[in-house]
Amino acid sequence: MSDETISEGLKSVPMPADLVPPHGFADSVLRRRARARGTRAVVAVVAVVAVLAGASAAIGGADRSAPPADPYPSSSADTLPDDAVPRPGGGPRVIEAFSNGWMPYLLDQRSGEYLAVPFRAEVSPDGGQVAVSDLDRGLGVAGREAYLDGGESAVAWVTGPEVTDTVGGVRSLWSPDGSKVFGATEVDAGLGDGSGRLGTLTSYDAVTGQLVVTTVPADWKVTGVVWAPDSAGYAVAVEREDGRTEVRHLTLAGVVGATVELDGSDVILVGYSPDGGRLLYENGSWNEEEGTGERQAVVADAATGRTELTAGFENGNGHGASTVGWLDDGALLMAVDPSPEEHGFVVVDAETGDFGPSIPWPTAENVSVWSVGSSAGLPPEAADLGF
Amino acid sequence: MKPAHEKEFRDFTAAQTPALLRVAYLLTGDVHLAQDLVQSALAACVKKWHRIDEPYAYVRKAMYRSQYNAWRSRARKPESIVDAPPERADRDHADGVAARHDLRAALARLPYRQRLIVVLRHYEDRSEAEIARMLGISPSGVRSQASRGIAALRRIHQPNATGTEVLR
């Protein structure tokens, strides 16, 4: 029997007739979770002490050892197969970090290969470090090559698991000047239904090791957070009661600064251009189930919020698209699905809104891109990974 | 859990549980253990549900890690990674023949870790790097275990001269 025969055989193994979800399966899962929560309340005090102790150690920069938990490898030497990586054909930029929904990958600039890594990683602006985020561990930083070589053993975890990049629409961990990373913490919204809201933002200074926790006003309905262009604070997208969205600037000390109103509804904040002069966001509506609606990318003056450019998602057959971010001051990157089976990205001119040709992602599956960087320095045989 | 997230969780559970159960059954070889494995993995994800970007992948990983950790902690009995499959006590019992006439029964006879890696590699089509990352072992270890697992499956589960598949 060949490997293929076994693979096909496993996929067609007949299953027992009673292998079905028991009646009320979701209910029983939720009840089981509720019972576990009741048990855990008994040991909550101990847990709080442990978290505070961990935070103190991290602030002092002394003990940043990784918490013991699920097994993770110290390194991951395997790569994506060559034939899984379409070659866009060369160009000044390259996708540096992405996830295919199952596994995160990071480009090894030395070899020009995408290596599987333990945690999704965002590359620092200078390309030398990575910030990682994991629901079970929190935020961490590592040297890029050390992370590629050593995996989790190279990561200094700088927060507990309560701080991650998956609360409140956090975008881009690294500050524009490359000095800091940030994550967010959720707190109970106080509505009695178990729902949460963005409670604090935590920045970590990769140079000094200092952690700064900034409290977000409790009455802010936050839909997104990015670094402010000066790296000295945050730009927080807040949905007002009238449904409009405005960006409120918040210093690390928690002082509220300028406010800029954005156009349209259902706004997703993407980020500032590298020169800080323009702000990119999405607005419009989109029905995921029906694949209908009209969404667009909007480039606005950062100081006034005045719309300078809108770029409708030219997704060919009505399939999804989304804005990934700025490539440079003159270009945006968008994800597009030319068809249900095709996934890729396009470069969009930030002055004209013109779309470039669709380029497939590095794998056949749909991906989430975490970092795009320069293709300079790639070995000659990998230069055509650039676009 | 916020009502919107609970709805999302319920929708996910309704849509994905059958596929999750199939994987769990290949791993455990038992309907009730499979149901419990899926339920445990889902329960572990409930609290952080709204923060999970890709729930299908996350729940599967939780399931694999849970199973792997359970196996690792069992009785510290040395796991025999053998080239030849273990003998079955009921090998010649006629009433066991029907149950043994399928690949799943052969799979169930593999050592725990080989079984897990074979399922990940050949049922889920995951790469060696992905499996290594998930289980915390080296890619070469994955390659070795997968190779031994497949070799053992071939020995246990061989088509005979008439084309009927039998277990050895």
Coordinates of C-alpha atoms in Angstrom, one line a residue, chain A residues 1-16 18-22 25-30 32-33 37 40 69-73 75-79 81 99-105 116-120 134-136 161-167 186 191 193-196 289 365-366 368 370, chain B residues 1-3 6 9-10 13 17-18 21-22 25-26 30-32 34-36 38-40 42-44 46-48 50-54 56-58 60-61 64-65 68-69 72 102-104 107 118-120 122-137 139 143 150 153-154 157-159 165:
Chain A
M1 CA 0.0 0.0 0.0
S2 CA 1.3 3.4 -0.9
D3 CA 1.1 6.4 1.4
E4 CA -1.6 7.8 -0.9
T5 CA -3.6 4.6 -0.5
I6 CA -3.4 4.8 3.2
S7 CA -4.3 8.5 3.2
E8 CA -7.4 7.8 1.0
G9 CA -8.3 4.8 3.1
L10 CA -8.2 6.8 6.3
K11 CA -10.4 9.5 4.7
S12 CA -13.0 6.9 3.7
V13 CA -13.0 4.9 6.9
P14 CA -16.6 4.1 7.7
M15 CA -17.7 5.7 10.9
P16 CA -20.1 4.1 13.5
D18 CA -23.8 6.4 16.6
L19 CA -20.9 8.8 16.0
V20 CA -23.1 11.8 16.1
P21 CA -23.2 14.9 18.4
P22 CA -25.4 14.1 21.4
F25 CA -24.1 19.2 22.6
A26 CA -23.5 22.9 22.7
D27 CA -25.5 23.3 25.8
S28 CA -23.6 20.5 27.6
V29 CA -20.3 22.2 26.6
L30 CA -21.4 25.5 27.9
R32 CA -19.4 22.1 31.5
R33 CA -17.5 25.3 31.2
R37 CA -15.6 28.3 36.3
R40 CA -11.7 27.7 39.5
A69 CA 2.3 24.7 29.5
D70 CA 1.6 22.8 26.3
P71 CA 4.5 21.4 24.5
Y72 CA 6.1 23.6 21.9
P73 CA 9.3 22.9 20.0
S75 CA 12.9 25.1 17.0
S76 CA 11.2 24.2 13.8
A77 CA 13.6 23.3 11.0
D78 CA 11.1 22.3 8.4
T79 CA 9.9 24.6 5.7
P81 CA 7.6 22.8 0.2
S99 CA -0.5 32.3 9.0
N100 CA -2.4 29.8 6.8
G101 CA -5.0 29.3 9.5
W102 CA -3.2 26.3 10.9
M103 CA 0.4 27.3 11.3
P104 CA 2.3 30.6 11.3
Y105 CA 5.3 31.0 9.0
A116 CA 7.0 27.2 10.5
V117 CA 7.3 29.0 13.8
P118 CA 5.6 28.3 17.1
F119 CA 3.7 31.6 17.4
R120 CA 2.5 34.1 14.9
D134 CA -0.3 33.8 21.9
L135 CA -3.6 33.4 23.7
D136 CA -2.0 31.1 26.3
P161 CA -1.7 35.8 28.9
E162 CA -4.2 38.5 29.8
V163 CA -2.5 40.8 27.3
T164 CA -2.8 39.8 23.7
D165 CA -3.4 41.3 20.3
T166 CA -6.9 39.8 19.9
V167 CA -8.8 42.3 22.0
E186 CA -10.2 42.8 28.2
L191 CA -23.6 44.4 31.7
D193 CA -24.1 39.0 30.4
G194 CA -20.4 38.1 30.6
S195 CA -19.5 40.4 27.8
G196 CA -16.2 42.3 27.9
E289 CA -22.8 34.6 4.6
E365 CA -4.8 28.3 1.5
N366 CA -6.1 31.7 2.5
S368 CA -3.5 36.3 7.3
W370 CA 1.4 39.8 9.7
Chain B
M1 CA -20.3 34.8 27.1
K2 CA -21.8 37.6 25.1
P3 CA -25.0 36.6 23.3
E6 CA -22.7 32.4 22.2
F9 CA -20.2 29.3 19.2
R10 CA -23.5 27.4 18.8
T13 CA -20.6 23.6 17.2
T17 CA -18.8 18.9 15.4
P18 CA -19.4 16.0 13.0
L21 CA -15.9 13.7 15.9
R22 CA -14.5 11.8 12.9
Y25 CA -12.9 8.7 16.7
L26 CA -9.8 7.9 14.6
D30 CA -14.3 4.8 20.8
V31 CA -17.5 6.8 20.2
H32 CA -17.9 8.0 23.8
A34 CA -14.4 10.7 20.9
Q35 CA -17.5 12.7 22.1
D36 CA -15.7 13.5 25.3
V38 CA -14.4 17.0 21.3
Q39 CA -16.5 18.3 24.2
S40 CA -13.4 18.9 26.3
L42 CA -14.7 23.0 22.9
A43 CA -15.1 23.7 26.6
A44 CA -11.5 24.8 26.8
V46 CA -15.4 28.8 25.3
K47 CA -14.0 31.5 27.6
K48 CA -11.6 32.8 24.9
H50 CA -14.4 35.8 20.9
R51 CA -10.6 36.2 20.8
I52 CA -9.9 33.1 18.7
D53 CA -9.3 34.2 15.1
E54 CA -9.7 30.8 13.5
Y56 CA -11.7 25.5 13.5
A57 CA -7.9 25.3 13.6
Y58 CA -7.8 26.3 17.2
R60 CA -8.5 21.0 16.5
K61 CA -5.2 21.9 18.0
Y64 CA -4.7 17.1 19.5
R65 CA -2.8 18.6 22.4
Y68 CA -1.2 14.0 23.3
N69 CA -0.9 15.3 26.9
R72 CA 2.0 11.3 27.8
D102 CA -10.9 -2.2 8.3
L103 CA -8.1 0.3 8.4
R104 CA -9.5 1.9 11.5
L107 CA -4.9 2.2 13.2
V118 CA -0.4 9.2 11.2
V119 CA -3.8 10.8 11.6
L120 CA -2.3 14.3 11.4
H122 CA -2.4 11.3 6.4
Y123 CA -5.9 12.2 7.4
E124 CA -5.4 15.9 8.1
D125 CA -2.7 16.3 5.4
R126 CA -0.6 18.4 7.8
S127 CA 3.1 19.0 7.0
E128 CA 5.8 17.6 9.2
A129 CA 6.6 21.1 10.3
E130 CA 3.1 21.7 11.4
I131 CA 2.9 18.5 13.4
A132 CA 6.2 19.1 15.0
R133 CA 5.1 22.6 16.1
M134 CA 1.8 21.2 17.5
L135 CA 3.3 18.3 19.4
G136 CA 6.5 19.8 20.5
I137 CA 8.8 17.3 18.8
P139 CA 10.3 17.4 12.4
R143 CA 9.0 11.9 9.9
I150 CA 2.7 3.6 8.0
L153 CA -0.2 -0.2 9.2
R154 CA 1.0 -1.9 6.0
H157 CA -3.6 -4.2 7.2
Q158 CA -2.7 -6.0 4.0
P159 CA -4.9 -6.9 1.0
E165 CA -8.3 -6.6 3.1

